[in-house]
Amino acid sequence: MGGGAYMPLAMAQRGKVETIKKINDKDEVKRFLESLGFVVGSEVMVVSELSGNMIVNIKDSRVAISKAMATRIFV
Amino acid sequence: MEKKEGKWKGDKDVIIMDLPGIYSLSPYTLEEVVARNYLIEERPDAILNIVDGSNLERNLYLTTQLTELGIPVVVAINMMDVVAKNGDMIQTERLAKELGCPVYSISALKGTGIQEAAQAVVAAAAKHATVPQHSFAPSVEEALSDILAKLPNNIPQELKRFYAIKCFERDEKIPIALRTAPGIEEIIANTEKELDDDSESIITNERYTYIGQIIQHCYQKKNKGGLTTSDKIDQIVTNRWLALPIFAIVMYIVYYISVTTIGTYVTDWTNDGLFGDGFYLFGNGRAAYEEANEAYTLETQKIDAFLAEATAEGIDISTAESDPIAFAAEAAQVTASVTITAEDESTQILPVTIQDYEIALQAEEPAVEDFGTWIPGIPVIVGNVLEKLQVADWLQGLILDGIIGGVGAVLGFVPQMLVLFIFLAFLEGCGYMARIAFIMDRIFRKFGLSGKSFIPMLIGTGCGVPGVMASRTIENDRDRKMTIMTTTFIPCGAKLPIIALIAGALFSGASWVAPSAYFVGIAAIIISGIILKKTKMFAGDPAPFVMELPAYHLPTIGSILRSMWERGSSFIKKAGTIILLSTIVIWFLSNFGFTENGFGMVDDLSNGLLANIGSAVAWIFAPLGWGEWQSAVAAVTGLVAKENVVGTFGVLFGFAEVAEDGMEYWATLSAFFTPAAAYSFLVFNLLCAPCSAAIGAIKREMNSAKWTWFAIGYQTLFAYLVSFCVYQIGSVISGDVGFGFGTILAILIICGGIYMMIRPEQKQKVLQAKVTA
């Protein structure tokens, strides 16, 4: 998969629904993100952002993620 | 992390095991490990899978994994009221068909549907296992059936698919013989190549694809997209400008109410009433009694003043009692005076003549019982009973001073803690607590802790025991261990009397002392966080912060009280075991010793074993400025409960009973300590090993003796070094001691500490070395 056209979730606009294209993370963390619903093809929306950390809406639930993770999820 | 066992009310033969809430069966969090091990190893007869209807899609992910375990599964959809309120619809019958297991809708909040679901589980247990209805993409299914064929025959039929999938995912927790069976790796690698993804993500994606299909059939959503109420609240509460101010206001309210108003009121009642002399029922009569008592105190002051004046004028007062008439004649001309201070600070001088003196002699001490329904405190009642039973003096001492005194002092904090716990339970229940972790994460991350570390520390300002226990919510092992180690640095409620003592006795109640204690605590956490994170033990990438935020909702009173009681009772249990035991030991050591009559009970604590031990170890604390045995003993008794430090000094200075802040012996103490030594003593007691109850909590949460000793050792060493620097440098500044060897050593320690904070992380160092080599 090429990553050129994707942007990290960290840069996504607040309130705009995006689709996850790719997740770059270590296995263990990726697995946990997946069980929370962060899989390729899922719709995701940024609800709030606080100095890089984000609250996002995914599969009808709210999940808080750190900036480090938000930069590894591409939409 | 625990599972809870219970019996079903409907049928006592049915044992219910409540497993922690999890997202999946892949062992990422501690909860998942516990739940997964139980399901695989204990193999229950049936599983009741309670799912949140308001985010069905995500919740069904776990359901698809559970149906593969070869155990009958019943799904109960909770929060159906929320679903209905949103105008959405879940077709449970259709869902049951798609999943291949019974589906019930319940509402835990209203208590509906639960009996039906429970009965269905019992019925399901008797039937055959749930057969997973889902199939993955053809290429994945092909790989799975290839793996299935290679699995050994001793695996039960219903578990074959589960193990095949786990093999495909390269799960490290399944038996090694299965994973490394010949040919399996090849099958996985081929499929991965074909689908251009790792095997685990393939399965995850397949599961979500399948769930997506089910949802389409069974779940009618009214509003797709758009912001929910919770989202709207989050946009304000976690807003980049408003988040911290809102947080500060909430914390201020919680703290103000639980510590200064209601908290203080109930704590005073337990300490002075229930575990003190006694109290008036509903407070009736207290004001009248206090007034009468004040009047009586004034009369006794008059007597003292008159006698003192008479002595000053050369009159022999030894006859005052034996021959009052002669004394009156002799002292007829004496006029003394007493100064009374009114509430508005204005003073009034009353002359005391022989007539006033004689009237004063007639005054009787008011009896508490005369002013209202007086209920004596526990020590009074027990004391009377023991007196009646003619129990030996030493046993009376053990029960009254040792056990009731010690345990009572600790239990005195329970009401205040319960008030704090009610607030915390509310913040947790309504969903704000999770947001606090989110808001604080950026700040805590800077010194190696997680946002979730804030909650233990906040609770720790009330009491370290529930504070340490609250660290359980932190998934990452390193973050959790570090939080446990540093939480008790924050001054807890029991350390406040020590602060009040030192501030009052040595610094004439200066207002900076108390805030400085909190500052020392916070600084200790930050410095320790940074230093520990750079040691090999804690090195490594910080755990990424991921946390589900629950929807905002009003918690029920029942759930708040339950949560309060859960935390409170674990503390009370500690008070009944560890604290009880250590109070008895300390009481024994203080009151028994070697005298000229051999070993036995001593009247004077300075002859007791504890005093001997204190004298033997006192030299250790000499470099900290308080090498006298009394201070050493006081610090040791602080290990039972921190506020004991104040009482111990009182006893050692010859005061039987002292106020909470030890006001009676402030003068003695200020001659005993230099200011620098006193502050060093304060810092040591704030930072060193916590009380026995908190140590017990640390042991339970660390679940390892080695880590418990490491934590306590680290805290005590840290406290020692900081106190050393405080005393050595403080003494030079105040001019008590000249610049010398101690000062140099203190400066070296500070430099060492700074080096530990700024040096590169241990792990990175290795990497850099590799690069340069």
GROMACS .gro file of C-alpha atoms in nm, chain B residues 132-320:
model
  189
  207PRO     CA    1  -1.991  -2.004   1.511
  208GLN     CA    2  -2.205  -1.902   1.215
  209HIS     CA    3  -1.954  -1.670   1.056
  210SER     CA    4  -1.715  -1.757   0.782
  211PHE     CA    5  -1.428  -1.550   0.656
  212ALA     CA    6  -1.315  -1.474   0.301
  213PRO     CA    7  -1.258  -1.793   0.092
  214SER     CA    8  -0.879  -1.767   0.093
  215VAL     CA    9  -0.873  -1.729   0.471
  216GLU     CA   10  -1.115  -2.018   0.520
  217GLU     CA   11  -0.896  -2.230   0.297
  218ALA     CA   12  -0.590  -2.152   0.506
  219LEU     CA   13  -0.784  -2.226   0.824
  220SER     CA   14  -0.902  -2.565   0.703
  221ASP     CA   15  -0.545  -2.650   0.598
  222ILE     CA   16  -0.425  -2.564   0.947
  223LEU     CA   17  -0.717  -2.755   1.098
  224ALA     CA   18  -0.606  -3.069   0.917
  225LYS     CA   19  -0.260  -3.038   1.068
  226LEU     CA   20  -0.379  -3.001   1.426
  227PRO     CA   21  -0.321  -3.302   1.651
  228ASN     CA   22  -0.618  -3.529   1.713
  229ASN     CA   23  -0.627  -3.482   2.088
  230ILE     CA   24  -0.787  -3.139   2.051
  231PRO     CA   25  -1.162  -3.160   2.114
  232GLN     CA   26  -1.371  -3.117   1.801
  233GLU     CA   27  -1.545  -2.799   1.922
  234LEU     CA   28  -1.212  -2.630   1.997
  235LYS     CA   29  -1.047  -2.707   1.665
  236ARG     CA   30  -1.159  -2.392   1.488
  237PHE     CA   31  -1.051  -2.177   1.783
  238TYR     CA   32  -0.701  -2.323   1.781
  239ALA     CA   33  -0.679  -2.304   1.404
  240ILE     CA   34  -0.757  -1.932   1.414
  241LYS     CA   35  -0.513  -1.876   1.700
  242CYS     CA   36  -0.243  -2.062   1.507
  243PHE     CA   37  -0.315  -1.846   1.206
  244GLU     CA   38  -0.287  -1.532   1.420
  245ARG     CA   39   0.049  -1.659   1.556
  246ASP     CA   40  -0.088  -1.616   1.905
  247GLU     CA   41   0.196  -1.665   2.154
  248LYS     CA   42  -0.024  -1.780   2.438
  249ILE     CA   43  -0.132  -2.112   2.286
  250PRO     CA   44   0.078  -2.428   2.331
  251ILE     CA   45   0.403  -2.409   2.141
  252ALA     CA   46   0.357  -2.754   1.990
  253LEU     CA   47   0.054  -2.628   1.799
  254ARG     CA   48   0.216  -2.314   1.671
  255THR     CA   49   0.529  -2.481   1.544
  256ALA     CA   50   0.368  -2.782   1.379
  257PRO     CA   51   0.533  -2.834   1.039
  258GLY     CA   52   0.375  -2.658   0.744
  259ILE     CA   53   0.164  -2.415   0.941
  260GLU     CA   54   0.399  -2.119   0.906
  261GLU     CA   55   0.404  -2.172   0.531
  262ILE     CA   56   0.025  -2.162   0.507
  263ILE     CA   57   0.014  -1.839   0.707
  264ALA     CA   58   0.290  -1.676   0.505
  265ASN     CA   59   0.117  -1.761   0.179
  266THR     CA   60  -0.213  -1.610   0.287
  267GLU     CA   61  -0.037  -1.300   0.421
  268LYS     CA   62   0.134  -1.256   0.087
  269GLU     CA   63  -0.190  -1.303  -0.100
  270LEU     CA   64  -0.384  -1.050   0.109
  271ASP     CA   65  -0.090  -0.812   0.171
  272ASP     CA   66  -0.143  -0.785   0.546
  273ASP     CA   67  -0.026  -0.960   0.861
  274SER     CA   68  -0.229  -1.263   0.962
  275GLU     CA   69  -0.372  -1.106   1.275
  276SER     CA   70  -0.502  -0.801   1.094
  277ILE     CA   71  -0.651  -1.027   0.831
  278ILE     CA   72  -0.862  -1.203   1.093
  279THR     CA   73  -0.956  -0.875   1.260
  280ASN     CA   74  -1.066  -0.726   0.931
  281GLU     CA   75  -1.261  -1.039   0.847
  282ARG     CA   76  -1.442  -1.020   1.177
  283TYR     CA   77  -1.538  -0.658   1.125
  284THR     CA   78  -1.651  -0.727   0.771
  285TYR     CA   79  -1.873  -1.005   0.897
  286ILE     CA   80  -2.011  -0.790   1.181
  287GLY     CA   81  -2.077  -0.513   0.929
  288GLN     CA   82  -2.300  -0.753   0.736
  289ILE     CA   83  -2.494  -0.862   1.045
  290ILE     CA   84  -2.544  -0.505   1.157
  291GLN     CA   85  -2.692  -0.415   0.820
  292HIS     CA   86  -2.963  -0.674   0.870
  293CYS     CA   87  -3.040  -0.631   1.236
  294TYR     CA   88  -2.969  -0.273   1.332
  295GLN     CA   89  -3.174   0.016   1.202
  296LYS     CA   90  -3.010   0.345   1.278
  297LYS     CA   91  -3.207   0.666   1.272
  298ASN     CA   92  -2.933   0.928   1.264
  299LYS     CA   93  -2.622   0.820   1.094
  300GLY     CA   94  -2.325   1.041   1.176
  301GLY     CA   95  -2.372   1.371   1.353
  302LEU     CA   96  -2.276   1.460   1.704
  303THR     CA   97  -2.429   1.286   2.003
  304THR     CA   98  -2.489   1.468   2.332
  305SER     CA   99  -2.173   1.315   2.475
  306ASP     CA  100  -1.975   1.447   2.179
  307LYS     CA  101  -2.116   1.793   2.236
  308ILE     CA  102  -2.024   1.782   2.606
  309ASP     CA  103  -1.677   1.660   2.514
  310GLN     CA  104  -1.629   1.949   2.277
  311ILE     CA  105  -1.667   2.183   2.574
  312VAL     CA  106  -1.515   1.982   2.858
  313THR     CA  107  -1.205   1.872   2.666
  314ASN     CA  108  -1.177   2.194   2.472
  315ARG     CA  109  -0.821   2.317   2.451
  316TRP     CA  110  -0.900   2.644   2.633
  317LEU     CA  111  -1.169   2.530   2.876
  318ALA     CA  112  -1.044   2.185   2.972
  319LEU     CA  113  -0.801   2.291   3.242
  320PRO     CA  114  -1.016   2.565   3.402
  321ILE     CA  115  -1.317   2.329   3.417
  322PHE     CA  116  -1.096   2.060   3.562
  323ALA     CA  117  -0.956   2.297   3.825
  324ILE     CA  118  -1.305   2.406   3.932
  325VAL     CA  119  -1.428   2.047   3.962
  326MET     CA  120  -1.124   1.946   4.166
  327TYR     CA  121  -1.159   2.250   4.389
  328ILE     CA  122  -1.523   2.168   4.465
  329VAL     CA  123  -1.448   1.803   4.536
  330TYR     CA  124  -1.154   1.885   4.756
  331TYR     CA  125  -1.320   2.174   4.934
  332ILE     CA  126  -1.627   1.976   5.030
  333SER     CA  127  -1.462   1.649   5.119
  334VAL     CA  128  -1.160   1.785   5.301
  335THR     CA  129  -1.257   2.114   5.455
  336THR     CA  130  -1.629   2.112   5.524
  337ILE     CA  131  -1.824   1.786   5.554
  338GLY     CA  132  -1.503   1.587   5.577
  339THR     CA  133  -1.363   1.779   5.872
  340TYR     CA  134  -1.695   1.771   6.051
  341VAL     CA  135  -1.732   1.395   6.033
  342THR     CA  136  -1.364   1.332   6.102
  343ASP     CA  137  -1.381   1.543   6.418
  344TRP     CA  138  -1.688   1.352   6.522
  345THR     CA  139  -1.520   1.013   6.483
  346ASN     CA  140  -1.189   1.116   6.636
  347ASP     CA  141  -1.316   1.319   6.930
  348GLY     CA  142  -1.656   1.161   6.971
  349LEU     CA  143  -1.676   0.800   6.864
  350PHE     CA  144  -1.311   0.721   6.936
  351GLY     CA  145  -1.269   0.998   7.195
  352ASP     CA  146  -1.453   1.098   7.509
  353GLY     CA  147  -1.797   1.085   7.356
  354PHE     CA  148  -2.052   1.304   7.179
  355TYR     CA  149  -2.398   1.453   7.214
  356LEU     CA  150  -2.672   1.284   7.020
  357PHE     CA  151  -2.754   1.514   6.727
  358GLY     CA  152  -2.523   1.773   6.885
  359ASN     CA  153  -2.792   1.880   7.134
  360GLY     CA  154  -2.635   2.030   7.442
  361ARG     CA  155  -2.287   2.081   7.304
  362ALA     CA  156  -2.316   2.462   7.300
  363ALA     CA  157  -2.454   2.476   7.653
  364TYR     CA  158  -2.182   2.243   7.776
  365GLU     CA  159  -1.909   2.441   7.609
  366GLU     CA  160  -2.038   2.762   7.768
  367ALA     CA  161  -2.046   2.604   8.112
  368ASN     CA  162  -1.705   2.457   8.059
  369GLU     CA  163  -1.566   2.793   7.957
  370ALA     CA  164  -1.705   2.952   8.271
  371TYR     CA  165  -1.550   2.675   8.477
  372THR     CA  166  -1.213   2.717   8.306
  373LEU     CA  167  -1.219   3.087   8.392
  374GLU     CA  168  -1.273   3.004   8.759
  375THR     CA  169  -0.980   2.763   8.765
  376GLN     CA  170  -0.767   3.027   8.596
  377LYS     CA  171  -0.865   3.268   8.873
  378ILE     CA  172  -0.754   3.017   9.136
  379ASP     CA  173  -0.422   2.957   8.965
  380ALA     CA  174  -0.361   3.327   8.916
  381PHE     CA  175  -0.446   3.408   9.278
  382LEU     CA  176  -0.222   3.136   9.414
  383ALA     CA  177   0.061   3.243   9.186
  384GLU     CA  178   0.026   3.606   9.294
  385ALA     CA  179   0.015   3.501   9.659
  386THR     CA  180   0.336   3.301   9.615
  387ALA     CA  181   0.496   3.599   9.449
  388GLU     CA  182   0.410   3.810   9.755
  389GLY     CA  183   0.579   3.561   9.984
  390ILE     CA  184   0.273   3.386  10.121
  391ASP     CA  185   0.295   3.014  10.185
  392ILE     CA  186   0.023   2.860   9.972
  393SER     CA  187   0.069   2.508  10.105
  394THR     CA  188  -0.185   2.598  10.375
  395ALA     CA  189  -0.447   2.703  10.117
   0.00000   0.00000   0.00000
